[in-house]
Every structure is written in C-alpha cells, then in structure tokens.
Amino acid sequence: MTEIALEYGTEEGQSRVEIFDSSTREISLSMHQISSVDLAPVRHLTKLKSIDLSENSLHTIDLQPISSCLHIENLSLACNQLECIDLDPLRDCTNLRVLRLDFNLLEQVDLNPLGFLESLEVLRLGANKLQSVNLNSLANCESLVYLSLWGNKLRFLNLGSLSACVALEEMYLSQNRLKVLDFSPLSTCSSLRKIGVSRNQLQEIDLHPLGNCAHLQELNLSKNALQSLDIDSLWSCKQLEMLNISENDLDQIDITSLILCNNFRELYLDMDTGITLLSRATFEKEEIHIASRYPTIIDDSHSSANVSYDTPIQIQNLDIIKGLAPILQLHEPKWKTFHSIQCMPTSIGLDGLGLLDINFHQFHSLLKESDISALSRRLIQAFCEQVENNGTTIGLDIENFGSKNSEISRIIPRIVKLRRREMLSSGVIAYPNHNKIDLRHLWLTAYGCSILSRRSIGIYCTESEFKCVSEAVENTGFEVRIAYDESELSTPTEMSRLMKQYIWKIAELSSSYLV
C-alpha cells in the first residue's frame, strides 16, 4: 500500500510530517499549530472524504490539489487566520457537503465556484470581515441546509438566490451592519426552522414571506433598530417556538396572533411594548412565557415583560379572526368576540363600514364564507338591514365609504335622519353632588360616540371635562340634553344589549377604536 507524506510548518517554525496511506478517507489535523501546509500530496488520496485543518494558524492555503479529490465531502478551515482564499479548485468536488470557513479574517470571497456543488449542505462563513458577498451561485445549491454569515461587516445582502434553496433549514445573519433585508425569497424555503438576524441596524422588515415557512421554530430579530413590526403573518407558522424582538425601538406590537402557533413557548420583547386583545390567563393556559430579555441560560430569574392585555386592538387579518373565534368563545368575555366581529370589515378592505350588531350565530356563519367578495356583500347587506331596522350607524364613514358604495349611498338619507333623532332624544345624566356626568347614553349615538372617542373620554367625566364635550357637540349643530334621571332619556336607535355593553366597555378602556 502506497504511503503519502503530508508536510506542514508549525507556529514555532518547525517542520513536521504526517504519513497517510492511499486508502485514507479522513485527514484530521485540527489544533496542530499549523501555520503552513502543502496539500499537493492529497491529490493521490483518491478515496479522501474529509479534511479538517480547523483551529490552526493558517494565513494562506492553496486548494488546487483538492480538485483531484472527487469524493471529498467535508472541508473545514475554520478558526484560522485566512485573509483570502480561492475556492475555484472546489468546482470539481461535486460531492462536497460541508464547507467551513468561519472564524477567519476573510474580507472578501468569491462563491461562484460553489454553483457547481449541487450536494453542498452546509456553508459557514461566520466570524470573518466580509463587507459584501454575492450569493447568486447558491441558486444551484438546492441541497443547502445551513447558511451562516453572522459576525461580519455586511451592509447589504441579496437573498434572491435562496429562493431555489428549498431544503434550507437554518440561516444566521446576526452581528452585521444590515440596514435593509428582504425576506421575500424565503417564501419558497418551506423547510426553514431557524433564522437569526439579531445585532444589525434594521429599521423595518416585512415578515409576510415567512408565513409560508410552516416549519419555522425560532426567529431572532433582537438588538436592531426596528420601529414597527407586524408579526401577524407568523400565525401560520404552527411550529414556531421562540420569537425574540427585544432591544429594538418598537413602541407597541400586537402579539395576539402568537396564540395560534401551536408550539409557541418563548417570547422576548422590551418592557411595555406588547399589546393583545387576549387576557394574561389565556396566554398562561397555553404555557406561553413572555420575558423582557433573552437569557443566556433560560431559567426562572428573568423578569416578565409588562404586556397590555385585554386591549381592543384592530385585528387586520381575517385568518387570525377565524383562528381566534373558538379561543375567544371558550376563554374570554363576550365583548371580545363582539370586537372581532367589528374587525371583520377592515380585514377585507371595508374600512369605515360601521359597527355590526349581529349575533354570534350570524358571526360564525360569516366566518365559514371562503369567498371574500361574497363575504363583503354579506357584511354590507347586514349593515344595510341594520339601518333599515333603525339600528346603529356608529362608525360608518359617510364621506369616505358610504358615498362610494352604491348600497350604502342609497340609505345615507336614512342614516342622517337616524343620527339626528339620536341626538334629539339622547343626552347625559348629571350628578351635581358628585361632580360627575354619566355619558353612557351619549356614547350610544353616532355623533356622540365619535366625539367622545376622539377625546378618549370614558363613560363618566367631570363637569369641567363636560364643557369641552358640550362645545364639540354644538359644533355639529346639536345641543347636549342634560337630565338628572335616566328615565328622562331615550334611545330611538334599535341596539342589542351586547352592542351597548360592547360600546361601554370600549369607552371604559378609553380606546379610540370607535372613531
């Protein structure tokens, strides 16, 4: 059997030799203090499958001899001091599965030769000094499972070629200088499980493409400069377990949709940024842990983030409304289900339609409607019937919605008449001895609700606060009737008990939702 001698130099200036026979399948010289090596002899190792030269002190290396190693599957040059490298010799190594170049000093690298490596599964380029990198060649690497570019100096990165990497499971881009990142190409990467983009300079990012990544388990966007973020698209990522959006510039973020991710357990966000329609109890039932920081080792010591629960925020996604319906019905008070009814029009583009006074049976019937056009017609029809029956017109934007919809336009005169009747019959109840004004009846009118919502005034106010309300009502051409007993007031508009309770609940929460 032929013996092959591989000579290398050490950090101490010594020359050493390793002997291999021609049948060798693996060369493992990790942590040998190698500063230089001549790979010329490996061209004779035709059965070679792995070369590990990691954790040495290599500054340069010539890979040309490896071009003869057609069976090589693993090449690791990690943890060296390589400043440049020519990968062109690897274009013939079509069986190469793992290429490690991480923890070096590379400032640039040409990945074009990798376009010939259809078997490549792992590419690790993290912890270098790369300022730019072209990933176009990876479009041919359909077997790519793992891509790491973390810890570089990248300011821009085009992920377009990754749309062909349908087997991709993990991608790490953290600790760079990225200000913009387009996830659109990842919509075809249905196998993606883990994405790390922390410690960059992102001010915004669109997560909608990730909605197609059904196997996504972890998403780390912490320590960026995100000012807003919509995570609703993640509701379809049923395998999602962890989301880290801490240490950003987020004001508020709706976390309601995460309840629909069956395996979700860990959410990390900054204090006072989380907001949700759901109660704390519902999140606890699902064993979802919410913390204000991301611990190195997860334990019970990290603090709980201050989340605003029970908040009537607008749900923009119809699929989320459908998914929440059974949860709200089982675990939450009725006003929240009624609130989700009011979110339906906006979720399909009917902004300004107005409040819908329908029962839960009708609501669930609407949820079964799969055709958006048909659903739109049914919602408009329900509102028109409501008006014909002297129902509430609260929330209807006559100018921007009503006048542009033929069915609503037809009943605008009736709507105006109803709103006038409301103001003439309604009013407020004064309690002089307590310096308190009861605004509940005014809340049940279209004009009154609009005025009070814009001022975030609850169902009661002081006499001085009422002066501003009274002036605002007068600007609409009406006067507020002041009564001292509830029997003196009436509500000409037909309205269900649940609708009244819902409006008053929203008023209590001082929400501007009803504007």
Coordinates of C-alpha atoms in Angstrom, one line a residue:
M1 CA 0.0 0.0 0.0
T2 CA 1.4 3.4 -1.0
E3 CA 2.3 5.8 1.7
I4 CA 1.7 9.6 1.3
A5 CA 3.7 12.2 3.3
L6 CA 2.0 15.5 4.1
E7 CA 4.4 18.1 5.3
Y8 CA 3.4 21.2 7.3
G9 CA 5.0 24.0 9.3
T10 CA 4.2 25.0 12.9
E11 CA 3.9 28.3 14.7
E12 CA 7.3 27.6 16.3
G13 CA 8.9 27.3 12.8
Q14 CA 9.2 23.6 13.0
S15 CA 8.5 21.2 10.1
R16 CA 6.5 18.1 10.6
V17 CA 5.3 15.2 8.5
E18 CA 2.1 13.2 8.7
I19 CA 2.0 9.8 6.9
F20 CA -1.2 8.6 5.3
D21 CA -1.8 5.5 3.1
S22 CA -3.5 5.7 -0.2
S23 CA -6.8 4.4 1.2
T24 CA -7.1 7.2 3.7
R25 CA -10.6 8.6 3.9
E26 CA -10.0 11.3 6.5
I27 CA -7.3 13.8 7.3
S28 CA -7.8 15.3 10.8
L29 CA -5.1 17.9 11.7
S30 CA -7.2 20.2 13.9
M31 CA -5.3 22.1 16.7
H32 CA -1.9 21.1 15.4
Q33 CA -0.5 24.7 15.5
I34 CA -0.1 24.6 11.7
S35 CA 1.0 27.8 10.1
S36 CA 1.6 26.5 6.5
V37 CA 0.8 23.3 4.7
D38 CA 1.4 21.9 1.2
L39 CA -1.6 19.9 0.1
A40 CA 0.0 18.6 -3.1
P41 CA 0.2 15.0 -1.8
V42 CA -3.5 14.7 -1.2
R43 CA -4.1 14.6 -5.0
H44 CA -3.0 10.9 -4.6
L45 CA -5.6 10.2 -1.9
T46 CA -8.4 9.3 -4.3
K47 CA -10.7 8.0 -1.6
L48 CA -10.4 11.0 0.6
K49 CA -13.7 12.2 2.0
S50 CA -12.8 14.7 4.8
I51 CA -10.1 17.3 5.5
D52 CA -10.1 19.0 8.9
L53 CA -7.5 21.8 9.3
S54 CA -9.5 23.8 11.8
E55 CA -8.1 25.7 14.8
N56 CA -4.7 26.3 13.4
S57 CA -2.8 29.4 12.3
L58 CA -3.1 29.3 8.5
H59 CA -2.8 32.6 6.8
T60 CA -3.0 31.2 3.2
I61 CA -3.7 27.9 1.6
D62 CA -3.7 26.5 -1.9
L63 CA -6.7 24.3 -2.5
Q64 CA -5.7 23.3 -6.0
P65 CA -4.6 19.7 -5.1
I66 CA -8.1 19.1 -3.6
S67 CA -9.6 19.3 -7.1
S68 CA -8.4 15.7 -7.7
C69 CA -10.3 14.5 -4.6
L70 CA -13.6 13.9 -6.3
H71 CA -15.1 12.1 -3.3
I72 CA -14.4 14.7 -0.7
E73 CA -17.5 15.6 1.4
N74 CA -16.1 17.7 4.2
L75 CA -13.6 20.6 4.2
S76 CA -13.0 22.5 7.4
L77 CA -10.7 25.5 7.5
A78 CA -12.5 27.1 10.4
C79 CA -10.7 29.0 13.2
N80 CA -7.6 30.0 11.3
Q81 CA -6.2 33.4 10.1
L82 CA -7.1 33.2 6.5
E83 CA -7.3 36.6 4.8
C84 CA -8.1 35.4 1.4
I85 CA -8.9 32.1 -0.3
D86 CA -9.5 30.9 -3.9
L87 CA -12.4 28.4 -4.0
D88 CA -12.1 27.7 -7.7
P89 CA -10.5 24.3 -7.3
L90 CA -13.6 23.1 -5.5
R91 CA -15.8 23.4 -8.6
D92 CA -15.0 19.7 -9.4
C93 CA -15.7 18.5 -5.9
T94 CA -19.3 17.9 -6.7
N95 CA -19.7 15.6 -3.6
L96 CA -18.7 18.3 -1.2
R97 CA -21.4 18.6 1.5
V98 CA -19.8 20.7 4.2
L99 CA -17.6 23.8 3.8
R100 CA -16.4 25.6 6.9
L101 CA -14.5 28.9 6.5
D102 CA -15.8 30.5 9.7
F103 CA -13.7 32.3 12.3
N104 CA -11.1 33.6 9.9
L105 CA -10.1 37.1 8.6
L106 CA -11.6 37.0 5.2
E107 CA -12.5 40.4 3.8
Q108 CA -13.9 39.0 0.5
V109 CA -14.7 35.7 -1.0
D110 CA -15.8 34.6 -4.5
L111 CA -18.6 32.0 -4.0
N112 CA -19.1 31.4 -7.8
P113 CA -17.3 28.1 -7.8
L114 CA -19.9 26.8 -5.3
G115 CA -22.5 27.0 -8.0
F116 CA -21.2 23.6 -9.3
L117 CA -21.7 21.9 -5.9
E118 CA -25.2 20.6 -6.0
S119 CA -24.6 18.4 -2.9
L120 CA -23.5 21.3 -0.7
E121 CA -25.5 21.2 2.5
V122 CA -23.5 23.4 5.0
L123 CA -21.8 26.7 4.3
R124 CA -20.3 28.5 7.2
L125 CA -18.7 31.9 6.7
G126 CA -19.5 33.5 10.1
A127 CA -17.0 35.5 12.2
N128 CA -15.0 37.0 9.3
K129 CA -14.6 40.5 8.0
L130 CA -16.7 40.3 4.9
Q131 CA -18.1 43.6 3.8
S132 CA -20.1 42.2 0.9
V133 CA -20.8 38.8 -0.5
N134 CA -22.6 37.6 -3.7
L135 CA -24.9 34.6 -3.0
N136 CA -26.1 34.2 -6.6
S137 CA -24.2 30.9 -7.1
L138 CA -26.2 29.3 -4.3
A139 CA -29.2 29.2 -6.6
N140 CA -27.7 25.9 -7.8
C141 CA -27.2 24.5 -4.3
E142 CA -30.6 23.0 -3.9
S143 CA -29.4 20.7 -1.1
L144 CA -28.2 23.6 1.1
V145 CA -29.5 23.2 4.6
Y146 CA -27.3 25.5 6.7
L147 CA -26.1 29.0 5.9
S148 CA -24.1 31.1 8.3
L149 CA -22.8 34.6 7.6
W150 CA -23.0 36.0 11.2
G151 CA -20.3 38.2 12.7
N152 CA -19.2 40.0 9.5
K153 CA -19.4 43.6 8.3
L154 CA -22.2 43.2 5.7
R155 CA -24.2 46.3 4.9
F156 CA -26.3 44.7 2.2
L157 CA -27.2 41.2 1.3
N158 CA -29.4 40.0 -1.5
L159 CA -31.1 36.8 -0.6
G160 CA -32.7 36.3 -4.0
S161 CA -30.8 33.2 -4.9
L162 CA -32.0 31.4 -1.8
S163 CA -35.5 31.0 -3.3
A164 CA -34.1 27.9 -5.0
C165 CA -32.7 26.5 -1.7
V166 CA -35.9 24.7 -0.8
A167 CA -34.1 22.5 1.7
L168 CA -32.7 25.4 3.7
E169 CA -33.3 24.9 7.4
E170 CA -31.1 27.4 9.2
M171 CA -29.8 30.8 8.3
Y172 CA -27.8 33.1 10.6
L173 CA -27.0 36.7 9.6
S174 CA -26.6 38.2 13.1
Q175 CA -23.9 40.7 14.1
N176 CA -23.6 42.5 10.8
R177 CA -24.4 46.1 9.7
L178 CA -27.5 45.3 7.6
K179 CA -29.9 48.2 7.3
V180 CA -32.2 46.6 4.8
L181 CA -33.1 42.9 4.3
D182 CA -35.8 41.4 2.0
F183 CA -37.2 38.1 3.2
S184 CA -39.3 37.6 0.0
P185 CA -37.1 34.9 -1.4
L186 CA -37.5 32.8 1.7
S187 CA -41.2 32.3 0.9
T188 CA -40.2 29.2 -1.0
C189 CA -38.0 27.9 1.8
S190 CA -40.7 25.8 3.4
S191 CA -38.1 23.8 5.4
L192 CA -36.7 26.8 7.3
R193 CA -36.6 26.2 11.0
K194 CA -34.2 28.8 12.5
I195 CA -33.5 32.4 11.4
G196 CA -31.1 34.7 13.3
V197 CA -30.8 38.4 12.3
S198 CA -30.0 40.0 15.6
R199 CA -27.5 42.7 16.2
N200 CA -27.9 44.5 12.9
Q201 CA -29.3 48.0 12.0
L202 CA -32.7 47.1 10.6
Q203 CA -35.3 49.8 11.0
E204 CA -38.1 47.8 9.3
I205 CA -38.6 44.3 7.9
D206 CA -41.5 42.5 6.3
L207 CA -42.2 39.1 7.8
H208 CA -45.1 38.2 5.5
P209 CA -42.9 35.9 3.3
L210 CA -42.2 33.8 6.4
G211 CA -45.9 32.9 6.6
N212 CA -45.1 30.2 4.1
C213 CA -42.4 28.7 6.3
A214 CA -44.6 26.2 8.0
H215 CA -41.7 24.6 9.9
L216 CA -40.2 27.8 11.3
Q217 CA -39.3 27.3 15.0
E218 CA -37.1 30.2 16.0
L219 CA -36.8 33.8 14.8
N220 CA -34.4 36.2 16.4
L221 CA -34.7 39.9 15.5
S222 CA -33.3 41.3 18.7
K223 CA -30.9 44.3 19.0
N224 CA -31.8 46.1 15.8
A225 CA -33.4 49.5 15.3
L226 CA -36.9 48.2 14.4
Q227 CA -39.5 51.0 14.8
S228 CA -42.5 48.9 13.8
L229 CA -43.2 45.3 13.2
D230 CA -46.2 43.2 12.0
I231 CA -46.0 39.6 13.2
D232 CA -49.5 38.6 12.2
S233 CA -48.2 36.6 9.3
L234 CA -46.4 34.2 11.7
W235 CA -49.8 32.8 12.8
S236 CA -49.5 30.2 10.1
C237 CA -46.1 29.0 11.4
K238 CA -47.6 26.4 13.6
Q239 CA -44.2 25.0 14.7
L240 CA -42.9 28.4 15.9
E241 CA -41.5 28.1 19.4
M242 CA -39.5 31.2 20.0
L243 CA -39.6 34.8 18.9
N244 CA -37.1 37.4 20.1
I245 CA -37.8 41.0 19.3
S246 CA -36.2 42.6 22.4
E247 CA -33.9 45.6 22.4
N248 CA -35.4 47.4 19.4
D249 CA -37.2 50.8 19.1
L250 CA -40.7 49.3 19.0
D251 CA -43.5 51.4 20.5
Q252 CA -46.2 48.7 20.6
I253 CA -46.6 45.4 18.9
D254 CA -49.6 43.2 18.7
I255 CA -48.8 39.7 20.0
T256 CA -52.3 38.2 19.8
S257 CA -51.6 36.1 16.7
L258 CA -48.9 34.1 18.5
I259 CA -51.6 32.2 20.4
L260 CA -52.4 30.4 17.1
C261 CA -48.9 28.9 16.9
N262 CA -49.5 25.5 18.5
N263 CA -45.9 25.0 19.8
F264 CA -45.1 28.6 20.8
R265 CA -43.5 28.9 24.2
E266 CA -40.9 31.8 24.4
L267 CA -41.4 35.5 23.5
Y268 CA -38.8 38.1 24.3
L269 CA -39.7 41.8 23.9
D270 CA -38.9 45.1 25.6
M271 CA -40.9 46.3 28.6
D272 CA -44.3 47.8 27.8
T273 CA -44.2 47.0 24.1
G274 CA -46.5 44.0 24.0
I275 CA -50.2 44.5 23.4
T276 CA -53.0 42.0 22.9
L277 CA -56.8 41.5 22.9
L278 CA -56.3 38.4 25.0
S279 CA -56.1 38.1 28.7
R280 CA -53.0 37.1 30.7
A281 CA -54.9 33.9 31.8
T282 CA -55.3 32.8 28.2
F283 CA -51.6 33.1 27.5
E284 CA -50.8 31.2 30.7
K285 CA -53.2 28.4 29.7
E286 CA -51.2 28.0 26.5
E287 CA -48.0 28.0 28.6
I288 CA -46.5 30.9 26.7
H289 CA -43.6 32.5 28.5
I290 CA -43.1 36.3 28.0
A291 CA -39.9 37.9 29.1
S292 CA -38.3 41.3 28.8
R293 CA -34.8 39.9 27.9
Y294 CA -33.3 36.9 26.3
P295 CA -31.3 34.9 28.9
T296 CA -28.1 33.1 28.0
I297 CA -29.5 30.2 30.0
I298 CA -33.2 30.1 30.3
D299 CA -34.2 29.9 34.0
D300 CA -36.9 31.4 36.2
S301 CA -34.9 34.5 37.1
H302 CA -35.6 36.8 34.2
S303 CA -38.3 39.4 34.6
S304 CA -41.7 39.2 32.9
A305 CA -42.4 41.9 30.3
N306 CA -45.2 44.3 31.0
V307 CA -47.8 43.4 28.4
S308 CA -51.0 45.4 27.9
Y309 CA -53.6 42.6 28.0
D310 CA -57.4 42.9 27.3
T311 CA -56.8 45.7 24.8
P312 CA -59.4 46.2 21.9
I313 CA -56.8 46.5 19.1
Q314 CA -57.8 46.2 15.5
I315 CA -57.2 42.7 14.1
Q316 CA -56.3 43.2 10.4
N317 CA -56.1 39.6 9.3
L318 CA -59.3 37.6 8.5
D319 CA -57.5 34.2 9.1
I320 CA -56.5 35.4 12.6
I321 CA -60.1 36.4 13.3
K322 CA -61.2 32.9 12.3
G323 CA -58.5 31.3 14.3
L324 CA -59.3 33.4 17.4
A325 CA -63.0 32.7 17.3
P326 CA -63.0 29.4 19.3
I327 CA -60.4 30.7 21.7
L328 CA -62.4 33.9 22.5
Q329 CA -65.6 31.9 22.8
L330 CA -64.1 29.4 25.3
H331 CA -61.8 31.6 27.4
E332 CA -62.7 35.2 27.0
P333 CA -65.7 37.6 27.9
K334 CA -68.3 38.1 25.2
W335 CA -67.2 41.6 24.4
K336 CA -64.0 40.3 22.8
T337 CA -65.9 38.1 20.4
F338 CA -68.1 41.0 19.6
H339 CA -65.0 43.1 19.0
S340 CA -63.7 40.5 16.5
I341 CA -67.0 40.9 14.6
Q342 CA -66.2 44.6 14.3
C343 CA -62.7 43.8 12.9
M344 CA -64.1 41.7 10.0
P345 CA -64.9 44.6 7.6
T346 CA -61.5 46.2 7.9
S347 CA -59.8 42.8 7.4
I348 CA -61.2 42.5 3.9
G349 CA -60.9 46.2 2.9
L350 CA -64.2 47.6 4.1
D351 CA -62.7 50.3 6.2
G352 CA -65.4 52.7 7.5
L353 CA -68.4 50.3 7.2
G354 CA -69.5 50.9 10.8
L355 CA -70.4 48.6 13.7
L356 CA -72.3 45.4 13.0
D357 CA -75.0 44.5 15.5
I358 CA -75.2 40.8 14.7
N359 CA -75.4 37.7 16.9
F360 CA -72.7 35.1 17.4
H361 CA -74.6 32.6 15.2
Q362 CA -74.5 35.0 12.3
F363 CA -70.9 35.7 13.0
H364 CA -69.9 32.1 12.8
S365 CA -71.9 31.8 9.6
L366 CA -69.9 34.6 8.1
L367 CA -66.6 33.0 9.2
K368 CA -67.4 30.0 7.0
E369 CA -67.6 32.2 3.9
S370 CA -64.5 31.4 1.9
D371 CA -65.2 33.8 -1.0
I372 CA -64.0 37.4 0.0
S373 CA -66.3 39.1 -2.5
A374 CA -69.3 37.1 -1.2
L375 CA -68.3 38.0 2.4
S376 CA -68.0 41.6 1.5
R377 CA -71.5 41.6 0.0
R378 CA -72.9 39.9 3.1
L379 CA -71.4 42.4 5.5
I380 CA -72.7 45.3 3.6
Q381 CA -76.1 43.7 3.4
A382 CA -76.1 43.1 7.1
F383 CA -75.3 46.7 7.8
C384 CA -78.0 48.0 5.4
E385 CA -80.6 45.7 7.0
Q386 CA -79.4 47.1 10.4
V387 CA -80.1 50.6 9.2
E388 CA -83.4 49.7 7.7
N389 CA -84.4 48.4 11.1
N390 CA -83.4 51.6 12.8
G391 CA -80.2 50.1 14.1
T392 CA -77.0 51.9 15.0
T393 CA -74.9 53.7 12.4
I394 CA -71.9 54.2 14.7
G395 CA -68.6 54.0 12.9
L396 CA -69.9 54.5 9.3
D397 CA -67.8 56.9 7.4
I398 CA -70.3 58.5 5.1
E399 CA -67.8 60.6 3.2
N400 CA -65.1 58.1 2.5
F401 CA -67.1 54.8 2.5
G402 CA -70.8 55.5 2.3
S403 CA -70.7 57.8 -0.7
K404 CA -68.5 55.3 -2.7
N405 CA -70.7 52.3 -2.1
S406 CA -74.0 52.2 -4.1
E407 CA -75.9 50.2 -1.5
I408 CA -74.8 52.5 1.4
S409 CA -75.3 55.6 -0.7
R410 CA -78.9 54.6 -1.1
I411 CA -79.6 54.7 2.6
I412 CA -77.5 57.8 3.5
P413 CA -80.6 60.0 3.9
R414 CA -82.0 57.5 6.4
I415 CA -78.6 57.3 8.2
V416 CA -78.6 61.1 8.6
K417 CA -82.2 61.1 9.9
L418 CA -81.4 58.3 12.4
R419 CA -78.3 60.2 13.7
R420 CA -80.4 63.4 14.1
R421 CA -83.1 61.5 16.0
E422 CA -80.5 60.1 18.3
M423 CA -79.1 63.5 19.3
L424 CA -82.6 64.9 19.9
S425 CA -83.6 62.1 22.1
S426 CA -80.4 61.3 23.9
G427 CA -78.3 63.2 26.4
V428 CA -76.3 62.8 29.6
I429 CA -77.2 62.4 33.2
A430 CA -75.7 64.9 35.7
Y431 CA -74.9 64.1 39.4
P432 CA -74.1 67.7 40.7
N433 CA -73.4 66.5 44.2
H434 CA -70.6 64.2 42.9
N435 CA -69.3 66.5 40.2
K436 CA -69.9 63.6 37.8
I437 CA -71.6 63.4 34.3
D438 CA -72.8 60.0 33.1
L439 CA -72.1 59.8 29.3
R440 CA -73.4 56.3 28.6
H441 CA -76.4 57.5 26.6
L442 CA -74.3 59.9 24.5
W443 CA -71.9 57.0 23.7
L444 CA -74.8 55.2 22.1
T445 CA -75.2 57.9 19.4
A446 CA -73.1 58.1 16.2
Y447 CA -72.1 61.7 16.7
G448 CA -71.6 61.3 20.4
C449 CA -69.5 58.2 20.1
S450 CA -67.3 59.9 17.5
I451 CA -66.7 63.0 19.7
L452 CA -66.1 61.0 22.9
S453 CA -63.8 58.5 21.2
R454 CA -61.6 61.2 19.7
R455 CA -61.1 62.7 23.2
S456 CA -60.6 59.3 24.8
I457 CA -63.2 60.1 27.4
G458 CA -64.8 57.2 29.3
I459 CA -68.4 56.7 30.4
Y460 CA -68.1 59.3 33.1
C461 CA -66.4 62.7 33.3
T462 CA -66.3 65.8 35.5
E463 CA -68.3 68.9 34.9
S464 CA -65.3 70.8 33.6
E465 CA -64.4 68.0 31.2
F466 CA -68.0 68.0 30.0
K467 CA -67.7 71.6 28.8
C468 CA -65.4 70.5 26.0
V469 CA -67.7 67.7 25.1
S470 CA -70.7 70.1 25.0
E471 CA -68.9 72.5 22.8
A472 CA -67.9 69.8 20.4
V473 CA -71.5 68.6 20.1
E474 CA -72.6 72.2 19.5
N475 CA -70.2 72.3 16.6
T476 CA -72.2 69.5 14.9
G477 CA -75.4 71.6 15.2
F478 CA -76.9 70.0 18.2
E479 CA -77.1 70.6 22.0
V480 CA -76.5 68.0 24.7
R481 CA -79.6 67.4 26.7
I482 CA -78.8 67.3 30.4
A483 CA -81.0 65.1 32.5
Y484 CA -81.0 64.2 36.2
D485 CA -82.6 60.9 35.9
E486 CA -82.2 58.1 33.4
S487 CA -86.0 57.9 32.8
E488 CA -85.8 61.3 31.1
L489 CA -83.7 60.0 28.3
S490 CA -84.5 57.5 25.5
T491 CA -82.5 55.7 22.7
P492 CA -84.5 55.7 19.5
T493 CA -81.9 53.5 17.8
E494 CA -82.5 49.8 18.0
M495 CA -79.5 48.2 19.6
S496 CA -78.8 44.8 21.2
R497 CA -77.8 44.6 24.8
L498 CA -74.5 43.1 23.7
M499 CA -73.8 46.1 21.4
K500 CA -74.5 48.5 24.3
Q501 CA -72.2 46.6 26.6
Y502 CA -69.5 46.5 24.0
I503 CA -69.6 50.2 23.3
W504 CA -69.5 51.0 27.0
K505 CA -66.6 48.5 27.5
I506 CA -64.6 50.2 24.8
A507 CA -65.4 53.6 26.4
E508 CA -64.2 52.3 29.8
L509 CA -60.9 51.3 28.2
S510 CA -60.6 54.8 26.7
S511 CA -60.0 53.4 23.3
S512 CA -60.1 55.4 20.1
Y513 CA -61.2 52.3 18.2
L514 CA -64.7 53.6 17.7
V515 CA -63.6 56.9 16.0

